[in-house]
PDB file of C-alpha atoms in Angstrom:
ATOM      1  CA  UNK A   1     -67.225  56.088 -48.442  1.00 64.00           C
ATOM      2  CA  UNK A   2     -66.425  56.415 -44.681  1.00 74.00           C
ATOM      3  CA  UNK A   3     -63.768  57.915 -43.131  1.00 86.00           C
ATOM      4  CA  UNK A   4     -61.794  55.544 -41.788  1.00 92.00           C
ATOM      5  CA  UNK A   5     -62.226  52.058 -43.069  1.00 94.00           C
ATOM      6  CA  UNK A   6     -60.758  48.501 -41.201  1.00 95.00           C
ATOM      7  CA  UNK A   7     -60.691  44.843 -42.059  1.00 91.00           C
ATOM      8  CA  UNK A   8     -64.082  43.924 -41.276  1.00 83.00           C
ATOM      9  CA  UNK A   9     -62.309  40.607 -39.319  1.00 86.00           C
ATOM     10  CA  UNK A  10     -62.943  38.955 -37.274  1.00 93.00           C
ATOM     11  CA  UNK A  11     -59.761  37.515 -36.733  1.00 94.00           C
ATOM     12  CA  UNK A  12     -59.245  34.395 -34.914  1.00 96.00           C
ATOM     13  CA  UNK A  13     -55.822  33.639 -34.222  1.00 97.00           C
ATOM     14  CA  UNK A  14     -53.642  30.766 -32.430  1.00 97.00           C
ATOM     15  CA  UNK A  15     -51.942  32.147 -29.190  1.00 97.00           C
ATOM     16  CA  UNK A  16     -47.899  32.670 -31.142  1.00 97.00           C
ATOM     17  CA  UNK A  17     -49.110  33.725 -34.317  1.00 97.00           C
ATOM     18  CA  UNK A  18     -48.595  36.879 -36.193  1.00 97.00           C
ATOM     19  CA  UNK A  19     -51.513  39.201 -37.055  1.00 97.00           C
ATOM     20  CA  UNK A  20     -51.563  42.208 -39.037  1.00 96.00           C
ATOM     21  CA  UNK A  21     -54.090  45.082 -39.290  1.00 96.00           C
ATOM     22  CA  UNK A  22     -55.197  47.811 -41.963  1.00 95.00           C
ATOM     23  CA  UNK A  23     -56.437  50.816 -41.664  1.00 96.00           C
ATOM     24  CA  UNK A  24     -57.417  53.803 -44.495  1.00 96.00           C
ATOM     25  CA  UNK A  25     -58.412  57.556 -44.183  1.00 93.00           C
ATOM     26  CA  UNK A  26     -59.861  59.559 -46.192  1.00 90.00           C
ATOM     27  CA  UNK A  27     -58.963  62.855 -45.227  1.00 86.00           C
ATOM     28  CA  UNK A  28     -55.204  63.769 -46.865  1.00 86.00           C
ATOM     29  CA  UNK A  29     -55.113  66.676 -44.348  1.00 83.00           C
ATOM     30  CA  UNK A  30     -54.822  64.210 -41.497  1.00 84.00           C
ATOM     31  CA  UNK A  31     -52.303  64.975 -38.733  1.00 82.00           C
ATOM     32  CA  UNK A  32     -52.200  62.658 -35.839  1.00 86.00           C
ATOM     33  CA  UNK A  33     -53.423  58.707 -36.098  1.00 91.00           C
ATOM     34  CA  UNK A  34     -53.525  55.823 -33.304  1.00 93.00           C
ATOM     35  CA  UNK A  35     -54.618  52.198 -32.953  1.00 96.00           C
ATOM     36  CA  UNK A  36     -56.688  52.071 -29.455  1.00 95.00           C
ATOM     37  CA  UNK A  37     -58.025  48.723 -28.434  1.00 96.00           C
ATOM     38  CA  UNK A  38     -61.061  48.117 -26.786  1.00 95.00           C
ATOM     39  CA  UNK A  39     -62.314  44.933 -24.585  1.00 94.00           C
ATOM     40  CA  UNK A  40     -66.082  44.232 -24.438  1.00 88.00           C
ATOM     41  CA  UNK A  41     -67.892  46.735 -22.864  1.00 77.00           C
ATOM     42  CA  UNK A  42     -65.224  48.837 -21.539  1.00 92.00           C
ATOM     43  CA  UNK A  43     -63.817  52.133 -22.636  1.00 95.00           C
ATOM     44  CA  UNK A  44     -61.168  52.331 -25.899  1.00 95.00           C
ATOM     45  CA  UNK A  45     -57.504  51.889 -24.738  1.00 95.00           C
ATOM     46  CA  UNK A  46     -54.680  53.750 -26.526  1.00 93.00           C
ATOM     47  CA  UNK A  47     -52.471  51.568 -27.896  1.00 95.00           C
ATOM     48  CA  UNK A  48     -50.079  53.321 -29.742  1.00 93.00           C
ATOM     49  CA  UNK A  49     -49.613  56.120 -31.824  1.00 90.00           C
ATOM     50  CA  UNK A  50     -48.960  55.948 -34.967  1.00 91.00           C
ATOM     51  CA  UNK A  51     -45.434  57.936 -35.980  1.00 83.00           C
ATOM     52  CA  UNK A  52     -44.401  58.605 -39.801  1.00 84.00           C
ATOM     53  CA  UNK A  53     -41.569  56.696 -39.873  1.00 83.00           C
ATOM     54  CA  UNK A  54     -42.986  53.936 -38.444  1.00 85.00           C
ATOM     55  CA  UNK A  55     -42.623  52.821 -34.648  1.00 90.00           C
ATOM     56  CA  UNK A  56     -42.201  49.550 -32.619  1.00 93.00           C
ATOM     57  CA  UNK A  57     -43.600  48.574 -29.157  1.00 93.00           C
ATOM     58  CA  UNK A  58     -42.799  45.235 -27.794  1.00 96.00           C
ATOM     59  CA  UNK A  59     -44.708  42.965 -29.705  1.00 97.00           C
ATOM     60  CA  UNK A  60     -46.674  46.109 -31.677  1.00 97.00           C
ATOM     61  CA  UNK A  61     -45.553  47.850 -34.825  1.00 97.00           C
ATOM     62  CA  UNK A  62     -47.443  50.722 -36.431  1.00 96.00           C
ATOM     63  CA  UNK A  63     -46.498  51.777 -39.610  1.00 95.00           C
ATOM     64  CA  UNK A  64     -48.156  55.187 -41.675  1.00 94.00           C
ATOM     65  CA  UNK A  65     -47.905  55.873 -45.249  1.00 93.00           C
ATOM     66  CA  UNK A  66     -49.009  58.842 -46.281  1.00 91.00           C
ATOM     67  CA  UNK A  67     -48.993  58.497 -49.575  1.00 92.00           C
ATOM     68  CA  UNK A  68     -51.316  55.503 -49.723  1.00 93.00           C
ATOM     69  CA  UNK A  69     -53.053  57.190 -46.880  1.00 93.00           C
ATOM     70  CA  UNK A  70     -52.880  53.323 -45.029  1.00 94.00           C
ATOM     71  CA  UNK A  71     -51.879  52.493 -42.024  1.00 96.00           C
ATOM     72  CA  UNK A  72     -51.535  48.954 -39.743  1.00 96.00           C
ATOM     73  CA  UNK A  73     -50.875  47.630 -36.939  1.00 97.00           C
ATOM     74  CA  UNK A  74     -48.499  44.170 -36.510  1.00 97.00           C
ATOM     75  CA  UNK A  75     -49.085  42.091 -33.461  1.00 97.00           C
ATOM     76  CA  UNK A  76     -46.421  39.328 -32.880  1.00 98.00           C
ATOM     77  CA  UNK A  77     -46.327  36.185 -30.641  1.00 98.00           C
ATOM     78  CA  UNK A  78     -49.905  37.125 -29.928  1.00 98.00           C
ATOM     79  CA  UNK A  79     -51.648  36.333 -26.495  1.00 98.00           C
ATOM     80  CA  UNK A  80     -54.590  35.295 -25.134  1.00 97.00           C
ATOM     81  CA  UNK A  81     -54.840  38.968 -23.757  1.00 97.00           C
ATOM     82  CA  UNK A  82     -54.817  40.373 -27.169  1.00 97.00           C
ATOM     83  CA  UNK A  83     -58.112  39.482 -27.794  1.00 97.00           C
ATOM     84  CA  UNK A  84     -59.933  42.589 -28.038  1.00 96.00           C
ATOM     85  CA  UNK A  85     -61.885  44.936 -30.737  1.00 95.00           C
ATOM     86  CA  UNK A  86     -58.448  47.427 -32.174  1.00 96.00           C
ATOM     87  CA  UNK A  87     -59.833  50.370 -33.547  1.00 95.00           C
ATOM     88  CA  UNK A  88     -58.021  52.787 -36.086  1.00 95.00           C
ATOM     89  CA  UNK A  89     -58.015  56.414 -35.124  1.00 93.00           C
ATOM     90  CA  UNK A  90     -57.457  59.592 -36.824  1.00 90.00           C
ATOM     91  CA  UNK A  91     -57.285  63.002 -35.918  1.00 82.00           C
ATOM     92  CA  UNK A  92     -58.084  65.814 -38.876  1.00 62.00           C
ATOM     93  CA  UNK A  93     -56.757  68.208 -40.308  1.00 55.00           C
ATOM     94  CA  UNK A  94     -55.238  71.715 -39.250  1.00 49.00           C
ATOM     95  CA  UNK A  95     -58.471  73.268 -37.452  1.00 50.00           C
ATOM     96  CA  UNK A  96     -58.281  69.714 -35.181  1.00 52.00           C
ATOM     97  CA  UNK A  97     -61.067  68.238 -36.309  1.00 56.00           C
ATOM     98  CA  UNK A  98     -61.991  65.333 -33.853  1.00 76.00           C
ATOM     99  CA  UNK A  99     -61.071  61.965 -33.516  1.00 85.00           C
ATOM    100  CA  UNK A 100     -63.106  59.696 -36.150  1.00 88.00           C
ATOM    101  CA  UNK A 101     -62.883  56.237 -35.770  1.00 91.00           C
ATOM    102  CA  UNK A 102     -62.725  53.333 -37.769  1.00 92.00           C
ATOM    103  CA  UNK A 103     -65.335  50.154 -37.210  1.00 92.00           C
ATOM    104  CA  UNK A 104     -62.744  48.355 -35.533  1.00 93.00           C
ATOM    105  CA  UNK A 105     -61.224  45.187 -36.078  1.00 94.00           C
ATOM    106  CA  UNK A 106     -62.172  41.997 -33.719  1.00 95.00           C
ATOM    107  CA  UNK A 107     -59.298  39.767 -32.810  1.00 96.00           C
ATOM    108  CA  UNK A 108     -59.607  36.276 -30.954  1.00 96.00           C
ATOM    109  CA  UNK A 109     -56.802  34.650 -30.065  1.00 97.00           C
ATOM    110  CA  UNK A 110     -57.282  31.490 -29.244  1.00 96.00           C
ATOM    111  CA  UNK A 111     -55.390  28.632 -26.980  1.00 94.00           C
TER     112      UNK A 111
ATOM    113  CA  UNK B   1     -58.188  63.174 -10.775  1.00 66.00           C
ATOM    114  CA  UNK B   2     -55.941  60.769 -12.878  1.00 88.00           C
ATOM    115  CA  UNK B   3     -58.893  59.067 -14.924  1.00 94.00           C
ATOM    116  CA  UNK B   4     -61.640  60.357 -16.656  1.00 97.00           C
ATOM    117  CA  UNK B   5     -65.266  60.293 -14.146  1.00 97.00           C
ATOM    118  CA  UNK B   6     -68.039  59.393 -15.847  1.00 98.00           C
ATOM    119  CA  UNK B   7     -71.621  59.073 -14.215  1.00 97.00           C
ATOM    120  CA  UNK B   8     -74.321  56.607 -13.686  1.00 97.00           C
ATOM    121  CA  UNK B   9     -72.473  53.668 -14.942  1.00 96.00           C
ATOM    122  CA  UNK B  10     -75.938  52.708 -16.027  1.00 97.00           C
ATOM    123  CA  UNK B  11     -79.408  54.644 -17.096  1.00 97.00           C
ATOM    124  CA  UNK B  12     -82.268  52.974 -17.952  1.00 97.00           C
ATOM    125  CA  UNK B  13     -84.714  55.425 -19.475  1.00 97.00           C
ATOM    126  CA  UNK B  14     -88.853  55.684 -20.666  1.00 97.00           C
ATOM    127  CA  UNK B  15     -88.972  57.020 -24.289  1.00 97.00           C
ATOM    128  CA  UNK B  16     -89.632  60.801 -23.556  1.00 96.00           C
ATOM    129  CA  UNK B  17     -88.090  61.058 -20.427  1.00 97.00           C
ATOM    130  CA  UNK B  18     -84.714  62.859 -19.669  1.00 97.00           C
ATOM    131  CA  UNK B  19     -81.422  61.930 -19.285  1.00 98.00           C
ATOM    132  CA  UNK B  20     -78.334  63.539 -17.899  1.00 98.00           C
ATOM    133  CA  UNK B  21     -74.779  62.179 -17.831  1.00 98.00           C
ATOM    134  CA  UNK B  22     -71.891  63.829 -16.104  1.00 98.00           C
ATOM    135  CA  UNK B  23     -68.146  63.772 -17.225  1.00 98.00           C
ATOM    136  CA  UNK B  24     -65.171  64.557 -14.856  1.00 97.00           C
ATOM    137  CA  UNK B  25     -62.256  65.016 -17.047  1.00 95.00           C
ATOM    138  CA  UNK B  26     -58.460  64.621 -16.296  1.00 94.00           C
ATOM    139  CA  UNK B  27     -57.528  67.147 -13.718  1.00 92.00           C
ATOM    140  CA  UNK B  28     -55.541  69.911 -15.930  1.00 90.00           C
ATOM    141  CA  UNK B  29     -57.198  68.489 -19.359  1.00 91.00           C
ATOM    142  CA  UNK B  30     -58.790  71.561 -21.135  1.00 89.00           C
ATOM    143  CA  UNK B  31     -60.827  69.973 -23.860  1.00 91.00           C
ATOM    144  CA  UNK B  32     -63.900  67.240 -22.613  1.00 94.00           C
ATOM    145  CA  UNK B  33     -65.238  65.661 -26.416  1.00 94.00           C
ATOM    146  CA  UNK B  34     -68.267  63.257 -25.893  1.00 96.00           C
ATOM    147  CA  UNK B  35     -69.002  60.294 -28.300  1.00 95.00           C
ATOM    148  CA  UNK B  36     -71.952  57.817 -29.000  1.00 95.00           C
ATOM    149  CA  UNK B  37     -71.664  54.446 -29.361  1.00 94.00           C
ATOM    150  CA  UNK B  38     -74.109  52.591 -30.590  1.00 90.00           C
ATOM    151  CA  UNK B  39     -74.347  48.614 -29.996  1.00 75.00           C
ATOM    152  CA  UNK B  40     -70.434  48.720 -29.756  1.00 62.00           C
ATOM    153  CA  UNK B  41     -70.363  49.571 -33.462  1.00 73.00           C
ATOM    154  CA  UNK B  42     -69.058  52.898 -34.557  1.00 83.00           C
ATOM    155  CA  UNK B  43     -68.161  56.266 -32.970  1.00 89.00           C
ATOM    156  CA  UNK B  44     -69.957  59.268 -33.383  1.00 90.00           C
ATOM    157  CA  UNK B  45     -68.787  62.258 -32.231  1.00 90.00           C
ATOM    158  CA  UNK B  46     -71.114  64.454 -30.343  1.00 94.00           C
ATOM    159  CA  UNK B  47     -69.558  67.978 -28.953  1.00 93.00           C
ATOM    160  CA  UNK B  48     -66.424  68.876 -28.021  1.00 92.00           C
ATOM    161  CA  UNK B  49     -65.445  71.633 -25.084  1.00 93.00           C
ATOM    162  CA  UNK B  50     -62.280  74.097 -24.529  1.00 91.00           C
ATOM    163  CA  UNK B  51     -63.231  74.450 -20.692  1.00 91.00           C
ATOM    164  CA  UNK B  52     -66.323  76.068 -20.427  1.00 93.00           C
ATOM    165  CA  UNK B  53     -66.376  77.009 -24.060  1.00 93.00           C
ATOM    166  CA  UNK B  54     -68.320  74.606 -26.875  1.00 92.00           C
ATOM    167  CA  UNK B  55     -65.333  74.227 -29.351  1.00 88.00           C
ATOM    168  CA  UNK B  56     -66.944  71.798 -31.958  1.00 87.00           C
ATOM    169  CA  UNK B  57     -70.458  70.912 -31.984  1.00 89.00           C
ATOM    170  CA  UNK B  58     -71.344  69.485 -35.657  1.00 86.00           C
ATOM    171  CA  UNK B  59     -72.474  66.751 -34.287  1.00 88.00           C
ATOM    172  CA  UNK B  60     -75.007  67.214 -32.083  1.00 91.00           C
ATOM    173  CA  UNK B  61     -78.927  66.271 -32.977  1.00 89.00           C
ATOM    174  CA  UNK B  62     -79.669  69.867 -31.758  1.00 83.00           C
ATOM    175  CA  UNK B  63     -83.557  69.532 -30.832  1.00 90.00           C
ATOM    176  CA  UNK B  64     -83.058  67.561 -27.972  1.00 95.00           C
ATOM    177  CA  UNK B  65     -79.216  67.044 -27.116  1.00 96.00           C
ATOM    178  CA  UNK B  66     -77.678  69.410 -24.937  1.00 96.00           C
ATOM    179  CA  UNK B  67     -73.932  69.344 -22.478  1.00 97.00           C
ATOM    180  CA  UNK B  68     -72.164  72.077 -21.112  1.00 96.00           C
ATOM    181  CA  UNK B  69     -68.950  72.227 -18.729  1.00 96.00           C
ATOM    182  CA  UNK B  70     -69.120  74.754 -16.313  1.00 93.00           C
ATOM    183  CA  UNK B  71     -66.020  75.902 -14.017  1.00 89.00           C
ATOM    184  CA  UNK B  72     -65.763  73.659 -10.820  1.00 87.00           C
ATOM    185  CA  UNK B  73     -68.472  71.036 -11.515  1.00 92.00           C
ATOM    186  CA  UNK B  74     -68.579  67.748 -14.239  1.00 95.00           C
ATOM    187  CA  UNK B  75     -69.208  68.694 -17.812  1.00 97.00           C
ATOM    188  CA  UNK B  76     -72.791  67.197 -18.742  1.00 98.00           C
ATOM    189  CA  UNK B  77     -74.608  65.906 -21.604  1.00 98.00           C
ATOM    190  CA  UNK B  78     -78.790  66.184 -21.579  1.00 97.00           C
ATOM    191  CA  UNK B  79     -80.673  64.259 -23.751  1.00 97.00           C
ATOM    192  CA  UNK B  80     -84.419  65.656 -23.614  1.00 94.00           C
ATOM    193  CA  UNK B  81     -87.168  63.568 -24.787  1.00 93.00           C
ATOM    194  CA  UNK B  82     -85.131  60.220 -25.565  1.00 96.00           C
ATOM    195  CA  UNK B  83     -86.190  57.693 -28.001  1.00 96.00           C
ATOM    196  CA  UNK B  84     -85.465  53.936 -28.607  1.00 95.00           C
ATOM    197  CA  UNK B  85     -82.087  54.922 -30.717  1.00 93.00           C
ATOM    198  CA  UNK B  86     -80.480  56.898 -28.103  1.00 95.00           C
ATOM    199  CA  UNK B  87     -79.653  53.691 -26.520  1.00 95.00           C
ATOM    200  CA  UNK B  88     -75.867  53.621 -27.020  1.00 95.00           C
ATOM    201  CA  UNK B  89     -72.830  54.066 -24.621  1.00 95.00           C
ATOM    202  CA  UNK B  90     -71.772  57.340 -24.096  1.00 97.00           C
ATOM    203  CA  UNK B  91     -68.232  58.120 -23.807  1.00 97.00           C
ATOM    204  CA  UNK B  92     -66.539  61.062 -22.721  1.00 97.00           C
ATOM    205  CA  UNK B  93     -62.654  61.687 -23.354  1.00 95.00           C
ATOM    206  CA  UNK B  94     -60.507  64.279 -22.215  1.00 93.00           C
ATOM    207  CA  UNK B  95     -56.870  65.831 -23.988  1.00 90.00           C
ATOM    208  CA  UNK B  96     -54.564  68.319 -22.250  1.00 86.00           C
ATOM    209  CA  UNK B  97     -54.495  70.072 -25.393  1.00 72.00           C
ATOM    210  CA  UNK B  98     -55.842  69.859 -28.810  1.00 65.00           C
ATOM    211  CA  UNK B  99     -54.677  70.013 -32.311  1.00 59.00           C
ATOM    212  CA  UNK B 100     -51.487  69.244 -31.237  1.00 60.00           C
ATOM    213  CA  UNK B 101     -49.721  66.539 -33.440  1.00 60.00           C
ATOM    214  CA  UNK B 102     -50.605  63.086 -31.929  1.00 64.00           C
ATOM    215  CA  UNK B 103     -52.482  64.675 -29.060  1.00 75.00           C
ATOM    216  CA  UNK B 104     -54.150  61.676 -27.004  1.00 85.00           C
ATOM    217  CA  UNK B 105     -57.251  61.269 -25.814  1.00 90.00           C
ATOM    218  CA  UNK B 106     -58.472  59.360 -23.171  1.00 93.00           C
ATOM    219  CA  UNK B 107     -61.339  58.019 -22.444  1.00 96.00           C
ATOM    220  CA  UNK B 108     -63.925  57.186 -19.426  1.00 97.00           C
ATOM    221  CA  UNK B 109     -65.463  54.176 -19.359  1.00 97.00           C
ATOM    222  CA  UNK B 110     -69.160  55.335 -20.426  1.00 97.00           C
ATOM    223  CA  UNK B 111     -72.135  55.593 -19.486  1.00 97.00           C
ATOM    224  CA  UNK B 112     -74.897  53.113 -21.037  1.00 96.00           C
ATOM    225  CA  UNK B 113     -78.186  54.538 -21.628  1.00 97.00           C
ATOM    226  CA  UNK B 114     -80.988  52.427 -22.082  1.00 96.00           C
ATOM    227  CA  UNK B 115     -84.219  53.540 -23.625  1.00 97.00           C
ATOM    228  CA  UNK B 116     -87.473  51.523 -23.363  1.00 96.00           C
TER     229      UNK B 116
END
């Protein structure tokens, strides 16, 4: 089983449409997790960090449960400029293992 | 600098012949971490540096993958003896600190190395 597992997507979206992500770990000793986007051929983006108690920017919500070691990313009134590969991230445990990503998720949206 | 420096954009490579990439991180970042990606699929982390120091390096293919980051010059990555599969982008990324809860990395935008 891998590490961090993603909807295999892709998604392909109307521009004003809602879209939501998931993401799992493995690792129960994980501290720190993001959602980074990356556009073709270019370097991975942060997009957020992902908080416990869940946190909101602009049109992006990231919630964690820890519990269900799951989290997801919520993209509202999507646009064109979403389009992009979002990949889940997760840092390790207490030593600080290194970030180990997730296959990433391809979203289209479309006009 | 502000971003993280990576150079050639581009290396195009005969199977067996070296390759060296170089990495400037974030001016004031203390930890450099390189990754491999392969045919924009997955991540695979390579090494990771506390300045000069190796910090992590579980993931290196050890016979013919080297880096190191030496004071006052890019950290760099050697790849002796390449072979068709060590065609991938190679990323470096750079944190101010590490282990830190929700730490960020960030990243450079790659170098792609082409074997033929």
């Amino acid at each position: 089983r891998k590490e961090v597992e993603q909807d295999p997507g892709p998604f392909n979206v109307p521009e004003g449409a809602t879209v939501a992500f998931n993401c799992t770990y493995s690792n129960s000793a994980s501290q720190s997790f993001f959602w980074y986007r990356q556009d073709c051929r270019k370097e991975p983006k942060l997009l957020m960090s992902v908080y416990s108690s869940g946190n909101e920017d602009g049109r992006f919500t990231a919630q964690l449960n820890r519990a269900s070691q799951y989290i997801s990313l919520l993209i509202r009134d999507s646009k064109l400029s979403d389009s992009a590969t979002y990949l889940c991230v997760v840092n390790g445990d207490d030593y600080g293992q290194n970030f180990v990503f997730g296959p990433g998720t391809r979203l289209s949206v479309l006009p | 600098g502000e971003e993280v420096a990576q150079t050639p954009k581009h290396l195009v490579r005969g199977e067996g012949q070296k390759a060296k990439l170089y990495c400037a991180p974030i001016k004031g970042h203390s930890y450099v971490f390189w990754y491999q990606q392969v045919l924009k699929n997955e991540f695979k982390f390579l090494i990771s540096f506390q300045n000069e120091n190796v910090f992590d390096e579980t993931g290196m293919p050890k016979e013919r993958f080297s880096a190191k980051c030496l004071p006052n010059s890019p950290c760099s990555l050697e790849i002796q003896a390449t072979k068709l599969e060590d065609s991938a982008v190679y990323f470096c990324a750079s944190s101010q600190l590490f282990g830190q809860s929700q730490e960020t990395q960030y990243f450079g935008p790659g170098t792609r190395l082409l074997v033929l």
